[in-house]
Amino acid sequence: MDIDSLISSVSGILWSLPLIGVILLAGVIFTVRTGAVQVRGIPDMIRQLFGGEKSSDGTSSFQSLMMSLANRVGTGNIAGVATAIAAGGPGAVFWMWFAALLGAATSFIESTLGQIYKERDPDTGEYRGGPAYYFTKGFAHRSAGFATVYGVLFAAVTIVAMSFTGPGVQSNAMSTAINNAFGVPLWIVAIFLMALLALIIIGGVKRIAAFASFVVPPMAVLYMLLALVVLVLNFDMVPTVFGEIFGSAFGFHAVYGAIWGLAIKWGVQRGLYSNEAGQGSGPHHAAVAEVSHPAKQGFVQAFAVYIDTLLVCSATAFIILSTDMFAVFEGETHGNPTIYVGEIGAEIEPGPGYVQGGFDTVMPGLGSAFVAIALFFFAFTTLVAFYYMAEVNMSFLTRNMTSRTARRVLIRVLQLITVISVGYGAVNSGGSAWGLADIGVGAMAWLNVLGILLLHGPAVKALKDYYAQKKQGVEPQFDPRPLAIPGADFWETRADQRVAVEAAGGVEARPEWGSDISEDQLNTMIDEVEGDGQLSEESRRAAREAGEDGSGGSGGSGTPRS
């Protein structure tokens, strides 16, 4: 067996139906354990999107959401949807929605865990968190050795996948799309990508968050608006589109009834690939948010799954189906006899070409250019998110090193490797590149979903604590000790410092205090307490105003300096 065959075999094993089944099972379990948080928590999801503020150590909830969507919304939202329809028929779209519904519960669990067990970077002071952190801390009280090994293994796999094997295939998709649409040489695209990525990632999490917040919203909104234009211009097809989706999803459609099993397989599979719930990517972005309670970011990241699948993936599906720019093939393979052939014919390979054809029906000749631009932005934001995850896990592996210089050098080396991987991938399309990328992400998914099935208890406790405090009419603040959650050192320190400030001020402690107090204000209070044991009138007023406001913001809810 040659190396390409070996890579293909390993990739096929990792991404086989057992992984899909385990992720779905996790979604069912988490739905039951949380009381269907993905449904009853929708008001909190929307409320938390714009609540809170960023601080010197963390980002706002909105910025964290944008960083997460930068990773979730990628080439799979275009090519993946088209492939699912070609192999499983229009019914695959319904099962993508179903996967998103279960995946939102999983995303809540893993992202809340990311917040519970986050910590500060020893050099920058920025918040860090993710599966490597919550496995190491969450399992430590059961078996310190297992916890360490499992956390280190996840971190090592993620670094390789996000900095070495993954970036190349994304950059190749971008360079190929730009070359085909505009004739720009691959090497020019490669240099541009390398320079732009380096400029962003060298600036750290703040610049990454700013970039994601600037690019992702207009990118996704423009794509969905243009999809809406296509749908409106083909409004007479709307009943047919929904009829095909629901009819073929359950085997009732005359044409697609025989392949409803494939609709389930491809819809669930592509839905999970796209929204990434359970794969361990979301918790990295969730951990950096400035919130007063971990469940708040769990709500935000659960909503990210809905945005990715119910909005962006659905936009692609409606473009393809409403313009009849698709074909469905027997045996799940392009080139086989067709079950259905639309206006696009059977010659076009399933993928971006279907979307391009759909746009060309309303914007003749511009479909190729628009899809190329969309793919460029979708893939580039994914590259930025890839690097951030690699950096977080490098920080995890090096956080106990005594030499600050050594830690920073390793981060620079990581940045160099990532930039080189992007440049190399942009001009080369090795046959095994996609297989290697799938192996890396598949290994991450297996490690994370099995781990959170064992560790999800603290996230469920945090959710119950959140709702209990809301029922009392106070803004939720998190202290892990009453909930018997060990290892959450960040939150223990934060809770102690808040109590100390309130007590030293000679005023009654109020749980809702500080929901809108920035970290700088809280640090000022601590300085005053350390000085003469009394809060100034200005500090008292800031605390009272935050308590009276009760707006639910979360700026400054991170741990102040010691």
XYZ file of C-alpha atoms in Angstrom:
562
model
C 0.000 0.000 0.000
C 1.466 3.373 -1.059
C 1.395 6.445 1.182
C -1.582 8.045 -0.596
C -3.656 4.889 -0.162
C -2.678 4.684 3.497
C -3.662 8.305 4.117
C -6.971 7.760 2.333
C -7.698 4.633 4.378
C -6.926 6.312 7.716
C -9.013 9.326 6.770
C -11.894 7.072 5.787
C -11.748 5.241 9.103
C -11.682 8.416 11.185
C -14.546 10.021 9.276
C -16.667 6.889 8.965
C -20.234 6.493 10.178
C -19.171 5.595 13.754
C -17.882 9.157 14.299
C -21.104 10.608 12.935
C -23.060 8.259 15.189
C -21.079 9.205 18.294
C -21.505 12.927 17.634
C -25.245 12.458 17.113
C -25.493 10.349 20.265
C -23.694 13.090 22.174
C -26.199 15.604 20.833
C -29.116 13.486 22.025
C -27.580 12.981 25.482
C -26.794 16.668 25.895
C -30.279 17.632 24.719
C -31.781 15.465 27.457
C -29.297 16.531 30.159
C -29.794 20.244 29.472
C -33.566 20.097 29.032
C -33.304 21.016 25.329
C -31.206 24.121 25.958
C -30.925 24.648 22.200
C -34.654 25.448 22.146
C -35.539 26.956 25.521
C -32.307 28.936 25.554
C -32.937 30.832 22.297
C -33.950 34.084 24.099
C -30.717 33.929 26.118
C -28.725 33.219 22.956
C -29.994 36.383 21.306
C -29.645 38.431 24.502
C -26.012 37.402 25.006
C -24.922 38.139 21.427
C -24.506 41.822 22.161
C -24.265 41.774 25.959
C -21.042 42.574 27.723
C -17.835 44.322 26.797
C -14.346 43.397 25.784
C -11.458 44.004 28.183
C -7.686 44.131 28.013
C -7.639 40.357 28.535
C -10.709 39.131 26.665
C -13.028 39.857 23.770
C -16.709 40.711 23.732
C -19.292 37.981 23.230
C -19.907 39.295 19.720
C -16.216 39.170 18.815
C -15.965 35.652 20.181
C -18.959 34.655 18.059
C -17.341 36.150 14.967
C -14.088 34.278 15.646
C -16.084 31.079 15.948
C -18.028 31.738 12.749
C -14.769 32.517 10.951
C -13.892 28.886 11.560
C -17.333 27.320 11.061
C -18.296 29.210 7.893
C -15.941 27.937 5.220
C -15.772 26.179 1.876
C -18.062 23.448 3.220
C -20.931 25.939 3.309
C -20.739 26.109 -0.475
C -19.130 22.938 -1.802
C -20.344 20.685 1.018
C -24.019 21.557 0.562
C -23.839 20.969 -3.184
C -22.167 17.596 -2.665
C -24.803 16.547 -0.120
C -27.633 17.358 -2.541
C -25.931 15.552 -5.426
C -25.439 12.385 -3.354
C -28.544 12.386 -1.132
C -31.051 14.544 -2.960
C -32.819 17.670 -1.671
C -33.855 15.815 1.494
C -30.252 16.074 2.691
C -30.975 19.728 3.503
C -33.557 18.770 6.129
C -31.134 16.397 7.806
C -28.518 19.143 7.869
C -31.037 21.189 9.864
C -31.622 18.227 12.156
C -27.865 17.873 12.747
C -27.720 21.570 13.635
C -30.512 21.174 16.189
C -28.650 18.415 18.033
C -25.287 20.061 17.428
C -26.380 23.246 19.175
C -26.708 21.322 22.464
C -23.250 19.834 21.973
C -21.812 23.251 21.181
C -23.335 24.634 24.386
C -21.680 21.904 26.465
C -18.189 22.139 24.972
C -18.147 25.942 24.891
C -19.339 26.238 28.496
C -16.562 23.833 29.482
C -14.118 26.058 27.588
C -15.164 28.991 29.768
C -15.208 27.050 33.063
C -11.635 25.829 32.753
C -10.020 28.800 31.012
C -6.900 30.522 32.331
C -4.597 33.433 31.543
C -1.684 33.311 29.155
C 1.458 33.756 31.300
C 2.957 36.240 28.828
C 0.104 38.274 27.364
C -2.489 37.955 30.133
C -5.085 37.026 27.486
C -7.627 34.323 28.232
C -6.876 30.857 26.912
C -9.044 27.772 26.897
C -10.276 24.821 24.906
C -10.368 21.022 25.051
C -6.731 20.631 26.108
C -7.411 22.883 29.100
C -10.707 21.356 30.179
C -9.485 17.788 29.800
C -6.378 18.499 31.888
C -8.240 20.350 34.624
C -11.555 18.552 34.488
C -10.120 15.043 34.703
C -7.315 15.915 37.151
C -9.302 15.021 40.277
C -9.997 11.554 38.839
C -6.598 10.726 37.350
C -3.915 13.383 37.023
C -1.815 11.218 34.730
C -4.653 10.480 32.323
C -5.739 14.132 32.375
C -2.268 15.340 31.436
C -1.763 12.794 28.666
C -5.200 13.389 27.171
C -4.791 17.157 27.229
C -1.304 17.049 25.724
C -2.445 14.615 23.024
C -5.305 16.867 21.983
C -3.031 19.933 21.950
C -0.386 18.197 19.833
C -2.932 16.897 17.322
C -4.545 20.340 17.054
C -1.245 22.123 16.473
C -0.361 19.784 13.608
C -3.847 19.935 12.094
C -4.280 23.703 12.368
C -0.799 24.887 11.413
C 0.552 22.226 9.054
C -1.987 19.941 7.376
C -5.094 22.155 7.372
C -4.010 25.572 6.042
C -2.679 24.251 2.728
C -5.970 22.878 1.482
C -7.787 26.087 2.371
C -5.245 28.273 0.598
C -5.330 25.972 -2.437
C -9.105 26.359 -2.661
C -8.681 30.142 -2.589
C -5.844 30.362 -5.106
C -7.558 27.992 -7.523
C -10.846 29.900 -7.355
C -9.140 33.272 -7.928
C -7.022 31.861 -10.765
C -10.026 30.334 -12.522
C -12.186 33.433 -12.154
C -9.691 36.221 -12.786
C -6.582 34.584 -14.230
C -4.306 35.714 -11.363
C -1.187 33.479 -11.203
C -1.095 31.108 -8.249
C 2.225 32.442 -6.964
C 0.864 35.983 -6.724
C -2.147 34.761 -4.762
C 0.228 32.795 -2.513
C 2.365 35.853 -1.696
C -0.718 37.955 -1.010
C -2.196 35.325 1.306
C 1.059 34.881 3.220
C 1.526 38.616 3.741
C -2.068 39.242 4.789
C -2.193 36.288 7.179
C 1.124 37.262 8.781
C -0.090 40.828 9.309
C -3.166 39.585 11.147
C -1.809 36.760 13.297
C 1.265 38.626 14.528
C -1.114 41.065 16.219
C -2.421 38.365 18.561
C -5.970 37.591 19.625
C -7.052 41.240 19.653
C -6.205 41.737 15.999
C -7.679 38.352 15.088
C -10.920 39.253 16.895
C -11.033 42.680 15.248
C -10.468 41.136 11.818
C -13.183 38.515 12.345
C -15.663 41.134 13.607
C -14.930 43.334 10.584
C -15.028 40.659 7.860
C -17.393 37.879 8.944
C -20.672 39.834 9.387
C -20.678 41.558 5.961
C -19.335 38.382 4.322
C -22.162 36.206 5.624
C -24.867 38.859 5.315
C -23.986 39.697 1.694
C -23.987 36.027 0.758
C -27.405 35.479 2.362
C -28.850 38.662 0.838
C -27.816 37.606 -2.649
C -29.253 34.164 -1.979
C -32.501 35.888 -0.960
C -32.478 37.836 -4.228
C -32.159 34.573 -6.152
C -35.002 33.066 -4.131
C -37.288 36.092 -4.608
C -36.697 36.097 -8.348
C -37.640 32.419 -8.354
C -40.464 32.828 -5.864
C -42.765 30.536 -7.807
C -40.320 27.712 -7.053
C -40.502 28.098 -3.246
C -43.347 25.583 -2.730
C -41.552 23.113 -4.968
C -38.270 23.569 -3.098
C -39.802 22.917 0.306
C -41.827 20.051 -1.106
C -38.672 18.418 -2.426
C -36.776 18.976 0.830
C -39.404 17.518 3.147
C -40.752 14.913 0.759
C -37.399 13.369 -0.061
C -36.194 13.643 3.562
C -38.762 11.030 4.599
C -38.998 8.967 1.416
C -42.315 10.395 0.190
C -41.016 12.059 -2.974
C -41.681 10.167 -6.191
C -38.197 10.775 -7.609
C -36.025 10.631 -4.481
C -38.013 8.222 -2.328
C -35.617 5.341 -2.921
C -32.594 7.250 -1.597
C -34.019 8.742 1.598
C -31.421 6.758 3.573
C -28.693 8.565 1.643
C -30.431 11.865 2.390
C -30.032 11.137 6.104
C -26.416 10.026 5.728
C -25.232 12.964 3.644
C -27.335 15.592 5.348
C -26.192 14.668 8.845
C -22.603 14.150 7.734
C -22.249 17.437 5.879
C -24.175 19.298 8.540
C -21.791 18.129 11.256
C -18.755 18.842 9.076
C -19.972 22.379 8.514
C -21.174 23.452 11.976
C -18.301 21.587 13.722
C -20.305 20.921 16.879
C -18.419 18.377 18.969
C -15.171 18.718 17.035
C -13.490 20.919 19.656
C -12.987 24.092 17.634
C -15.694 26.264 19.224
C -14.381 26.094 22.828
C -11.130 27.827 21.816
C -13.060 30.917 20.751
C -15.601 30.690 23.563
C -12.913 30.777 26.259
C -11.564 34.182 25.261
C -14.876 35.995 25.800
C -15.357 38.366 28.750
C -18.426 37.054 30.579
C -19.669 36.875 34.163
C -20.902 33.288 33.837
C -19.676 30.432 31.575
C -23.203 29.550 30.423
C -23.456 32.921 28.688
C -20.837 31.957 26.150
C -22.386 28.500 25.847
C -25.559 30.188 24.611
C -23.626 32.310 22.120
C -21.748 29.372 20.626
C -24.915 27.277 20.408
C -26.398 30.077 18.303
C -23.298 29.978 16.072
C -24.365 26.501 14.941
C -27.731 27.891 13.866
C -26.119 30.741 11.940
C -23.765 28.373 10.133
C -26.326 25.760 9.119
C -29.822 27.269 9.267
C -28.737 30.498 7.584
C -25.559 30.141 5.504
C -25.914 26.488 4.440
C -29.627 27.018 3.791
C -28.769 30.011 1.597
C -26.591 27.771 -0.572
C -29.292 25.095 -0.744
C -31.980 27.583 -1.801
C -29.727 29.025 -4.522
C -29.149 25.560 -5.967
C -32.675 24.162 -5.632
C -34.698 27.231 -6.621
C -32.731 27.630 -9.880
C -32.732 23.877 -10.617
C -28.941 23.948 -10.857
C -28.205 20.462 -9.549
C -28.164 16.784 -10.407
C -28.522 13.707 -8.223
C -26.396 10.662 -9.003
C -26.813 6.974 -8.294
C -24.256 5.427 -5.985
C -23.387 8.830 -4.434
C -20.809 9.432 -7.164
C -20.559 12.010 -9.935
C -20.326 10.276 -13.308
C -22.726 7.490 -12.427
C -26.201 7.334 -13.959
C -28.422 10.134 -12.722
C -31.591 9.961 -10.651
C -32.413 13.546 -11.566
C -30.787 16.088 -13.886
C -31.630 19.767 -13.572
C -30.831 22.738 -15.766
C -27.124 22.485 -15.026
C -26.761 19.058 -16.641
C -24.800 16.054 -15.448
C -21.356 17.140 -16.621
C -20.653 19.748 -13.924
C -19.002 18.226 -10.861
C -20.972 18.796 -7.635
C -19.496 21.722 -5.742
C -19.114 25.467 -6.256
C -20.202 25.056 -9.889
C -23.780 24.462 -8.756
C -23.830 27.735 -6.832
C -22.135 29.531 -9.691
C -24.826 28.271 -12.056
C -27.539 29.475 -9.690
C -26.107 32.990 -9.502
C -25.626 33.097 -13.270
C -29.389 32.762 -13.731
C -29.918 36.183 -12.142
C -26.472 37.740 -12.753
C -25.341 36.308 -16.113
C -21.576 35.965 -16.328
C -20.952 37.098 -12.753
C -21.564 33.805 -10.978
C -17.967 32.616 -11.290
C -16.541 35.881 -9.945
C -18.930 36.076 -7.008
C -18.409 32.454 -5.961
C -14.638 32.932 -6.208
C -14.795 35.995 -3.961
C -17.116 34.236 -1.518
C -14.822 31.201 -1.376
C -11.843 33.481 -0.836
C -13.339 35.195 2.203
C -14.901 32.033 3.627
C -11.610 30.151 3.358
C -9.372 33.002 4.511
C -11.329 33.631 7.691
C -11.057 29.893 8.341
C -7.272 30.179 7.980
C -7.166 32.900 10.620
C -9.272 30.762 12.964
C -7.012 27.751 12.291
C -3.962 29.691 13.392
C -5.633 30.959 16.535
C -6.481 27.410 17.630
C -2.904 26.321 16.949
C -1.565 29.218 19.044
C -3.888 28.451 21.961
C -2.678 24.867 22.064
C 0.969 25.886 21.733
C 0.421 28.194 24.703
C -1.060 25.231 26.580
C 2.010 23.064 25.965
C 4.469 25.821 26.894
C 2.623 27.560 29.724
C 4.766 25.936 32.425
C 8.095 26.720 30.759
C 10.224 28.994 32.922
C 11.665 30.971 30.018
C 9.342 33.596 28.610
C 11.709 34.060 25.665
C 11.492 30.377 24.781
C 7.702 30.509 24.840
C 7.596 33.530 22.543
C 10.124 31.998 20.153
C 7.971 28.882 19.818
C 4.944 31.054 19.022
C 6.938 32.827 16.288
C 8.029 29.469 14.882
C 4.396 28.376 14.830
C 3.440 31.530 12.948
C 6.215 30.905 10.418
C 5.131 27.296 9.853
C 1.523 28.365 9.339
C 2.430 31.085 6.837
C 4.713 28.730 4.893
C 2.008 26.040 4.834
C -0.415 28.569 3.367
C 2.016 29.621 0.666
C 2.970 26.063 -0.241
C -0.646 24.936 -0.395
C -1.613 27.857 -2.626
C 0.718 26.712 -5.414
C 0.598 22.947 -4.894
C -2.348 20.559 -4.862
C -0.871 17.250 -3.711
C -3.377 14.420 -3.844
C -2.837 13.479 -0.211
C -3.252 17.026 1.173
C -6.995 16.756 1.764
C -6.565 13.317 3.322
C -3.968 14.601 5.785
C -6.177 17.538 6.699
C -9.128 15.220 7.303
C -6.999 12.972 9.525
C -6.011 15.903 11.729
C -9.531 17.256 12.156
C -10.963 13.756 12.520
C -8.558 12.945 15.340
C -9.550 16.196 17.077
C -13.211 15.279 16.765
C -12.794 11.770 18.208
C -10.723 13.001 21.155
C -13.100 15.854 21.944
C -16.468 14.147 21.630
C -15.415 11.126 23.685
C -13.921 13.439 26.292
C -16.958 15.681 26.680
C -19.250 12.665 26.979
C -17.316 11.890 30.165
C -16.843 15.488 31.320
C -20.114 17.259 30.528
C -21.352 17.317 34.149
C -19.808 20.698 35.074
C -21.442 22.341 32.048
C -24.859 21.007 33.085
C -24.281 22.292 36.642
C -23.319 25.696 35.264
C -26.522 25.840 33.202
C -28.688 25.021 36.226
C -26.817 27.626 38.282
C -27.378 30.230 35.568
C -31.130 29.657 35.477
C -31.347 29.510 39.293
C -29.777 32.967 39.569
C -31.954 34.343 36.781
C -35.001 33.054 38.646
C -33.833 34.996 41.714
C -33.798 38.157 39.630
C -30.030 38.704 39.730
C -27.432 38.836 36.997
C -25.674 35.422 37.052
C -22.168 35.396 38.518
C -20.163 32.189 38.638
C -18.457 30.544 41.596
C -17.615 26.866 40.947
C -17.165 25.828 44.594
C -20.842 25.696 45.652
C -21.416 23.563 42.555
C -18.604 21.130 43.471
C -16.686 21.834 40.258
C -12.956 21.363 40.949
C -10.173 22.788 38.805
C -11.864 26.066 37.827
C -9.138 28.206 39.434
C -9.834 31.242 37.274
C -13.409 31.552 38.539
C -12.517 30.803 42.159
C -10.042 33.685 42.190
C -12.504 35.976 40.491
C -15.259 35.176 42.993
C -12.928 35.718 45.984
C -11.756 39.088 44.715
C -15.277 40.314 44.079
C -16.370 39.331 47.583
C -13.277 40.989 49.073
C -13.956 44.251 47.272
C -17.600 44.319 48.307
C -16.847 43.427 51.925
C -14.031 45.959 52.251
C -16.328 48.650 50.939
C -18.553 48.206 53.955
C -21.609 47.587 51.813
C -23.894 44.634 51.453
C -22.655 42.150 48.865
C -24.982 42.010 45.898
C -24.645 39.166 43.348
C -25.518 41.401 40.423
C -22.694 43.834 41.142
C -20.046 44.012 38.533
C -22.109 42.777 35.611
C -21.131 45.961 33.802
C -18.002 46.893 35.739
C -14.899 46.767 33.594
C -11.826 44.920 34.734
C -9.950 48.205 35.087
C -12.628 49.480 37.502
C -12.479 46.271 39.521
C -8.695 46.442 39.681
C -8.936 50.034 40.926
C -11.232 48.861 43.721
C -8.765 46.156 44.686
C -5.934 48.706 44.830
C -8.014 50.886 47.140
C -8.816 47.926 49.394
C -5.154 46.982 49.570
C -4.323 50.594 50.399
C -6.646 51.656 53.205
C -9.389 49.042 53.197
C -11.999 51.484 51.882
C -13.513 52.032 48.493
C -13.627 55.552 47.126
C -16.984 57.164 46.508
C -16.341 56.892 42.763
C -15.812 53.126 43.040
C -18.888 52.705 45.209
C -20.918 54.634 42.663
C -19.623 52.460 39.799
C -20.637 49.319 41.650
C -24.063 50.690 42.546
C -24.709 51.883 39.000
C -23.834 48.455 37.639
C -26.172 46.793 40.114
C -29.004 49.208 39.398
C -28.516 48.905 35.650
C -28.925 45.112 35.646
C -28.464 45.065 31.897
C -26.736 41.740 31.844
C -23.503 42.914 30.294
C -20.367 41.097 31.156
C -17.522 43.472 30.616
C -14.891 43.029 33.207
C -16.053 39.738 34.514
C -12.650 38.241 34.038
C -10.291 37.728 36.909
C -8.550 40.927 37.958
C -4.842 40.911 38.544
C -3.643 39.357 41.768
